[in-house]
Coordinates of C-alpha atoms in Angstrom, one line a residue:
X173 CA 68.9 13.4 -31.8
X174 CA 65.3 14.0 -32.8
X175 CA 62.0 13.4 -30.8
X176 CA 59.2 12.5 -33.2
X177 CA 55.5 12.5 -32.3
X178 CA 53.3 10.4 -34.7
X179 CA 49.7 9.2 -34.6
X180 CA 48.2 6.1 -36.1
X181 CA 44.7 4.7 -35.8
X182 CA 45.2 3.3 -32.3
X183 CA 47.2 5.8 -30.4
X184 CA 50.1 8.1 -30.1
X185 CA 53.7 6.9 -30.7
X186 CA 56.5 8.7 -29.0
X187 CA 59.6 7.6 -30.9
X188 CA 63.2 8.3 -30.2
X189 CA 65.4 8.4 -33.3
X190 CA 69.1 8.2 -33.0
X191 CA 71.5 8.4 -35.9
X192 CA 75.1 9.1 -36.8
X193 CA 76.4 11.2 -39.7
X194 CA 79.4 9.5 -41.3
X195 CA 81.9 11.9 -42.7
X196 CA 82.0 15.7 -42.6
X197 CA 81.4 18.7 -44.8
X198 CA 78.3 17.1 -46.3
X199 CA 76.3 19.1 -48.7
X200 CA 73.1 18.4 -50.7
X201 CA 72.2 14.9 -51.6
X202 CA 75.6 13.7 -50.9
X203 CA 75.0 14.5 -47.2
X204 CA 71.9 12.4 -47.1
X205 CA 73.7 9.5 -48.5
X206 CA 76.1 9.6 -45.7
X207 CA 73.4 9.3 -43.1
X208 CA 72.9 5.8 -41.7
X209 CA 70.1 5.1 -39.1
X210 CA 71.6 2.8 -36.5
X211 CA 68.7 2.2 -34.1
X212 CA 65.1 3.1 -33.4
X213 CA 63.1 2.2 -30.2
X214 CA 59.7 3.0 -28.6
X215 CA 59.7 4.8 -25.2
X216 CA 55.9 4.7 -24.8
X217 CA 53.8 2.6 -27.1
X218 CA 50.0 2.9 -26.7
X219 CA 49.1 1.4 -30.1
X220 CA 47.3 -1.5 -28.4
X221 CA 45.6 0.6 -25.6
X222 CA 41.9 0.0 -25.1
X223 CA 41.1 3.2 -23.1
X224 CA 42.5 6.6 -22.2
X225 CA 42.3 7.9 -18.6
X226 CA 42.8 11.1 -16.8
X227 CA 45.7 9.7 -14.8
X228 CA 45.7 12.6 -12.4
X229 CA 42.2 11.8 -11.4
X230 CA 41.1 15.4 -11.5
X231 CA 37.8 14.6 -13.3
X232 CA 37.0 11.0 -12.2
X233 CA 35.0 10.7 -8.9
X234 CA 35.4 7.9 -6.5
X235 CA 31.7 6.9 -6.9
X236 CA 28.9 7.5 -9.2
X237 CA 25.0 7.1 -9.6
X238 CA 23.2 5.2 -12.3
X239 CA 19.6 3.9 -12.9
X240 CA 19.1 0.1 -12.9
X241 CA 16.0 -1.8 -13.9
X242 CA 15.3 -4.3 -11.2
X243 CA 11.7 -5.3 -11.9
X244 CA 9.4 -5.0 -14.9
X245 CA 5.9 -3.5 -14.6
X246 CA 3.5 -6.4 -14.0
X247 CA 1.7 -7.6 -17.1
X248 CA -2.0 -8.6 -16.9
X249 CA -3.0 -12.1 -17.9
X250 CA -5.9 -12.9 -20.1
X251 CA -8.6 -12.3 -17.4
X252 CA -6.7 -9.6 -15.5
X253 CA -6.6 -5.8 -15.1
X254 CA -3.5 -3.7 -14.5
X255 CA -4.7 -0.9 -12.2
X256 CA -2.9 2.3 -11.3
X257 CA -3.9 2.8 -7.7
X258 CA -5.2 6.2 -6.7
X259 CA -6.3 5.3 -3.2
X260 CA -5.9 2.3 -1.0
X261 CA -7.8 1.5 2.2
X262 CA -6.3 0.9 5.7
X263 CA -7.9 -1.9 7.8
X264 CA -7.2 -3.3 11.1
X265 CA -6.7 -6.7 9.6
X266 CA -3.6 -5.4 7.9
X267 CA -1.7 -6.1 11.1
X268 CA -2.9 -9.6 11.4
X269 CA -2.2 -10.3 7.7
X270 CA 1.3 -8.9 7.8
X271 CA 2.1 -10.9 11.0
X272 CA 0.9 -14.1 9.1
X273 CA -1.8 -14.8 11.7
X274 CA -4.3 -15.7 9.1
X275 CA -1.9 -18.0 7.4
X276 CA 0.8 -19.4 9.9
X277 CA 2.5 -21.1 6.9
X278 CA 3.1 -17.8 5.1
X279 CA 6.6 -16.5 4.7
X280 CA 7.9 -13.0 3.7
X281 CA 8.2 -11.5 1.3
X282 CA 4.6 -11.2 0.3
X283 CA 2.3 -8.4 -0.9
X284 CA 0.2 -6.5 1.6
X285 CA -3.0 -4.4 1.5
X286 CA -6.5 -5.6 0.7
X287 CA -8.4 -2.9 -1.1
X288 CA -7.9 -0.1 -3.7
X289 CA -9.5 2.0 -6.3
X290 CA -7.9 3.4 -9.5
X291 CA -7.7 3.5 -13.3
X292 CA -7.3 0.6 -15.6
X293 CA -4.1 1.0 -17.6
X294 CA -3.7 -2.4 -19.0
X295 CA -5.9 -5.6 -19.5
X296 CA -6.0 -9.0 -20.9
X297 CA -8.0 -10.1 -23.9
X298 CA -10.9 -11.6 -22.0
X299 CA -11.0 -8.7 -19.6
X300 CA -11.4 -6.3 -22.6
X301 CA -14.9 -7.6 -23.1
X302 CA -15.9 -5.8 -19.9
X303 CA -13.5 -3.1 -19.3
X304 CA -11.4 -0.7 -21.4
X305 CA -8.3 1.5 -20.8
X306 CA -9.1 4.4 -18.4
X307 CA -12.1 2.7 -16.8
X308 CA -12.3 3.2 -13.0
X309 CA -12.6 0.2 -10.7
X310 CA -12.5 -0.8 -7.0
X311 CA -11.3 -4.1 -5.9
X312 CA -10.8 -6.4 -2.9
X313 CA -7.7 -8.4 -3.4
X314 CA -4.2 -8.9 -2.0
X315 CA -1.4 -6.5 -3.0
X316 CA -3.2 -3.3 -2.9
X317 CA -0.3 -1.4 -1.2
X318 CA 1.5 -0.7 -4.5
X319 CA 1.4 1.9 -7.2
X320 CA 0.3 -0.7 -9.7
X321 CA -1.6 -3.9 -9.1
X322 CA -2.6 -6.8 -11.3
X323 CA -6.0 -8.0 -10.3
X324 CA -8.3 -10.7 -11.6
X325 CA -11.3 -9.2 -13.3
X326 CA -13.7 -11.2 -11.1
X327 CA -12.4 -9.4 -8.0
X328 CA -13.2 -5.9 -9.3
X329 CA -16.2 -3.7 -9.3
X330 CA -16.7 -0.9 -11.8
X331 CA -17.3 2.6 -10.2
X332 CA -18.3 5.8 -11.8
X333 CA -15.3 7.8 -10.5
X334 CA -12.2 7.6 -8.5
X335 CA -13.6 8.7 -5.1
X336 CA -12.2 7.5 -1.8
X337 CA -15.8 7.3 -0.5
X338 CA -16.4 4.3 -2.9
X339 CA -13.3 2.6 -1.5
X340 CA -14.8 3.0 2.0
X341 CA -17.7 0.7 0.9
X342 CA -15.5 -2.2 -0.2
X343 CA -14.7 -3.8 3.1
X344 CA -16.1 -1.4 5.7
X345 CA -19.7 -1.3 4.4
X346 CA -20.2 -4.9 3.5
X347 CA -20.4 -6.5 6.9
X348 CA -23.8 -6.2 8.5
X349 CA -26.5 -4.8 10.8
X350 CA -26.4 -4.2 14.5
X351 CA -27.9 -2.6 17.6
X352 CA -24.7 -2.1 19.7
X353 CA -21.8 -1.1 17.4
X354 CA -18.4 -1.0 19.1
X355 CA -15.7 1.3 17.6
X356 CA -18.7 2.9 15.9
X357 CA -16.8 5.9 14.5
X358 CA -14.1 3.7 12.8
X359 CA -13.9 2.3 9.4
X360 CA -16.9 -0.2 9.5
X361 CA -18.8 1.1 12.4
X362 CA -20.6 4.1 10.6
X363 CA -22.0 1.6 8.0
X364 CA -23.3 -0.7 10.7
X365 CA -25.0 2.3 12.4
X366 CA -26.6 3.4 9.2
X367 CA -27.8 -0.1 8.1
X368 CA -29.2 -0.7 11.5
X369 CA -31.2 2.5 11.4
X370 CA -32.5 1.7 7.9
X371 CA -33.7 -1.6 9.4
X372 CA -35.6 0.2 12.1
X373 CA -33.2 -0.4 14.9
X374 CA -32.3 1.7 18.0
X375 CA -28.6 2.1 17.7
X376 CA -26.0 2.4 20.4
X377 CA -22.4 3.2 19.4
X378 CA -19.2 3.3 21.3
X379 CA -16.4 5.9 20.6
X380 CA -13.4 7.5 22.3
X381 CA -14.1 11.2 22.0
X382 CA -16.9 13.9 22.1
X383 CA -15.9 14.8 18.4
X384 CA -16.6 11.2 17.4
X385 CA -19.8 11.1 19.3
X386 CA -21.0 14.2 17.5
X387 CA -20.1 12.5 14.2
X388 CA -22.1 9.4 15.1
X389 CA -25.2 11.5 15.7
X390 CA -25.0 12.8 12.2
X391 CA -25.2 9.3 10.7
X392 CA -28.2 8.3 12.9
X393 CA -26.7 6.8 16.0
X394 CA -29.4 7.1 18.8
X395 CA -27.0 6.8 21.8
X396 CA -23.3 7.5 21.3
X397 CA -21.3 6.4 24.3
X398 CA -17.9 8.0 24.8
X399 CA -16.3 5.3 27.0
X400 CA -13.5 7.6 28.0
X401 CA -16.0 9.7 30.0
X402 CA -18.8 7.2 30.6
X403 CA -19.0 3.7 32.1
X404 CA -20.1 1.6 29.2
X405 CA -21.2 -1.3 31.4
X406 CA -23.2 0.8 33.7
X407 CA -24.8 2.7 30.9
X408 CA -25.9 -0.5 29.2
X409 CA -27.4 -2.0 32.4
X410 CA -29.3 1.2 33.3
X411 CA -30.5 2.2 29.9
X412 CA -31.0 -1.2 28.3
X413 CA -32.0 -3.6 31.1
X414 CA -33.6 -6.1 28.6
X415 CA -30.3 -6.5 26.9
X416 CA -29.0 -6.1 23.3
X417 CA -30.5 -8.0 20.4
X418 CA -27.5 -7.7 18.1
X419 CA -23.8 -6.7 18.9
X420 CA -21.4 -5.8 16.1
X421 CA -18.2 -6.3 17.9
X422 CA -14.7 -5.3 16.7
X423 CA -12.7 -4.6 19.8
X424 CA -12.4 -7.9 21.7
X425 CA -11.1 -8.5 25.2
X426 CA -13.2 -6.9 28.0
X427 CA -15.5 -5.2 25.5
X428 CA -16.4 -8.7 24.1
X429 CA -17.0 -10.0 27.6
X430 CA -19.1 -7.0 28.4
X431 CA -21.1 -7.4 25.3
X432 CA -21.8 -11.1 26.0
X433 CA -22.9 -10.2 29.6
X434 CA -25.5 -7.7 28.1
X435 CA -27.0 -9.8 25.4
X436 CA -30.8 -10.2 25.4
X437 CA -32.5 -13.5 25.2
X438 CA -31.9 -14.9 21.7
X439 CA -29.3 -12.1 21.2
X440 CA -26.6 -12.5 18.5
X441 CA -23.1 -11.3 18.7
X442 CA -21.1 -10.9 15.5
X443 CA -17.3 -10.8 15.8
X444 CA -15.7 -8.8 12.9
X445 CA -12.3 -8.4 14.6
X446 CA -10.6 -7.7 17.9
X447 CA -8.5 -4.7 17.3
X448 CA -7.4 -4.4 21.0
X449 CA -5.2 -7.4 20.6
X450 CA -3.7 -6.9 17.1
X451 CA -0.5 -5.3 18.5
X452 CA 0.0 -8.1 21.1
X453 CA 2.5 -10.9 20.3
X454 CA -0.4 -13.4 19.9
X455 CA -2.7 -11.0 18.1
X456 CA -5.6 -12.2 20.2
X457 CA -6.9 -10.5 23.4
X458 CA -8.0 -12.8 26.3
X459 CA -11.6 -13.3 27.0
X460 CA -13.6 -15.3 29.7
X461 CA -14.2 -18.2 27.4
X462 CA -14.6 -20.7 30.4
X463 CA -18.1 -19.3 31.2
X464 CA -19.1 -18.5 27.6
X465 CA -21.1 -21.7 26.9
X466 CA -23.2 -21.3 30.0
X467 CA -24.0 -17.7 29.3
X468 CA -25.0 -18.5 25.7
X469 CA -27.2 -21.4 26.9
X470 CA -28.9 -19.4 29.6
X471 CA -30.0 -16.8 27.0
X472 CA -30.3 -19.0 23.9
X473 CA -27.8 -16.6 22.5
X474 CA -25.3 -17.0 19.8
X475 CA -21.8 -15.8 18.7
X476 CA -20.5 -16.0 15.2
X477 CA -17.6 -14.6 13.2
X478 CA -17.8 -12.6 10.0
X479 CA -14.8 -12.7 7.6
X480 CA -15.5 -11.0 4.4
X481 CA -13.5 -13.4 2.0
X482 CA -16.0 -16.1 2.9
X483 CA -18.9 -14.0 1.6
X484 CA -17.4 -12.9 -1.8
X485 CA -20.4 -14.5 -3.7
X486 CA -22.5 -11.7 -2.3
X487 CA -20.0 -9.1 -2.7
X488 CA -20.7 -7.5 -6.1
X489 CA -24.5 -7.3 -5.4
X490 CA -23.9 -5.7 -2.0
X491 CA -21.4 -3.2 -3.4
X492 CA -23.7 -2.2 -6.3
X493 CA -26.6 -1.7 -3.8
X494 CA -24.5 0.5 -1.5
X495 CA -23.2 2.6 -4.4
X496 CA -26.8 3.4 -5.4
X497 CA -27.6 4.3 -1.9
X498 CA -24.5 6.6 -1.8
X499 CA -25.5 8.2 -5.2
X500 CA -29.0 8.9 -3.8
X501 CA -27.6 10.5 -0.6
X502 CA -29.0 7.6 1.6
X503 CA -25.6 6.5 2.7
X504 CA -22.8 8.5 4.4
X505 CA -19.3 7.4 3.4
X506 CA -16.9 9.1 5.8
X507 CA -13.2 8.9 4.9
X508 CA -10.1 10.1 6.9
X509 CA -7.1 10.9 4.7
X510 CA -5.1 12.2 7.6
X511 CA -5.7 15.9 7.0
X512 CA -5.7 16.4 10.8
X513 CA -2.7 14.0 11.5
X514 CA 0.4 15.6 13.1
X515 CA 2.5 15.1 9.8
X516 CA -0.4 15.9 7.5
X517 CA -2.4 14.1 4.8
X518 CA -1.5 10.5 3.9
X519 CA 0.0 10.7 0.4
X520 CA 2.3 8.1 -1.2
X521 CA 3.0 4.5 -0.2
X522 CA 5.5 5.7 2.4
X523 CA 2.4 7.0 4.4
X524 CA 0.8 3.5 4.9
X525 CA 2.7 2.8 8.1
X526 CA 1.9 6.3 9.4
X527 CA -1.8 5.7 8.5
X528 CA -1.8 2.3 10.3
X529 CA -0.4 3.9 13.5
X530 CA -3.0 6.8 13.2
X531 CA -5.8 4.2 13.1
X532 CA -4.5 2.2 16.0
X533 CA -4.2 5.3 18.0
X534 CA -7.9 5.7 17.6
X535 CA -7.6 9.2 16.0
X536 CA -9.5 8.5 12.8
X537 CA -13.1 9.4 12.2
X538 CA -14.3 7.1 9.4
X539 CA -12.4 5.0 7.0
X540 CA -8.6 5.6 6.8
X541 CA -7.5 6.1 3.2
X542 CA -4.0 6.7 1.7
X543 CA -3.7 8.6 -1.6
X544 CA -1.1 6.7 -3.5
X545 CA -0.8 8.8 -6.7
X546 CA -2.1 12.2 -7.7
X547 CA -4.8 12.3 -10.4
X548 CA -2.6 14.1 -13.0
X549 CA 0.2 11.5 -13.1
X550 CA 1.1 10.6 -16.7
X551 CA 1.4 6.9 -17.4
X552 CA 4.7 5.8 -18.9
X553 CA 3.7 2.3 -19.8

């Protein structure tokens, strides 16, 4: 009995050979002639096996990791730019937008974020007539809360450098002039204060802390009012008995009612938001609308809204003018990147939610900005 191990191109053969020797006393070739193979059979035949395994399982884990491509980097169209976002801006309107209050027909999933600034890393043929790779741009368009965003060229503005201060001008500085500025130390308030001062106005600004009141003085606010330690309504009646000519209002609710009650004859109230209601189920705080028509009539006063997307035709000219003012030191652009936040600076897209909460807690001084990517990140496009 002989156990033979052979190998062909497909696998090992374990063969069991069985033979009988006929006759005895065999010598030389005569012995071989007397051997007759009676049978041959395979015990294990792997000649048609497609794989080999460690059957004991000693080196095969029960699970593993692998990288899977789930989405391709967006490709810019003919008139588009592909921008690697360096900084994105946080706005009170992000809550209303994500809750589909601006568009009740909207259904998730959809992109979020309104404004960003970064470097051009890809562009379409028509866009190449105006921009080139590595140019820096700021933009106001949907989908900013991303590492890369495809943006129509017509919605972008060239900027000399990637600075969060330029980002603060996009939405926050393009909204108007005022005498009373509510939430004056927030994202848009400091610009309203400065524009009003440049127009020769006496500016009153509301805020929630002495630190913010001190900041407002540095940007020209004549009368900061810390409403946590002062009665705003009493202060307005006592110090401004003739009323307010213009109110730049972004809080809503009782502050809106108070502002209406303190309007001067022919006074104008501009509604740019109502942050006090954004976290409510309806998103809109209650006001005393029943008596509003009579109050406006008695003073020949007016109330109007301001929603930036309706004024995009003036956007580029206004943005260019503000950048010139900033370059000349005539405009202060205060940004808050969360350096004083409990968990530290807002870095990476995962910080967007924390930045929104930080803003709604009223902790920010100036425009809240998230740094999406570091400046030294190498592109792998």
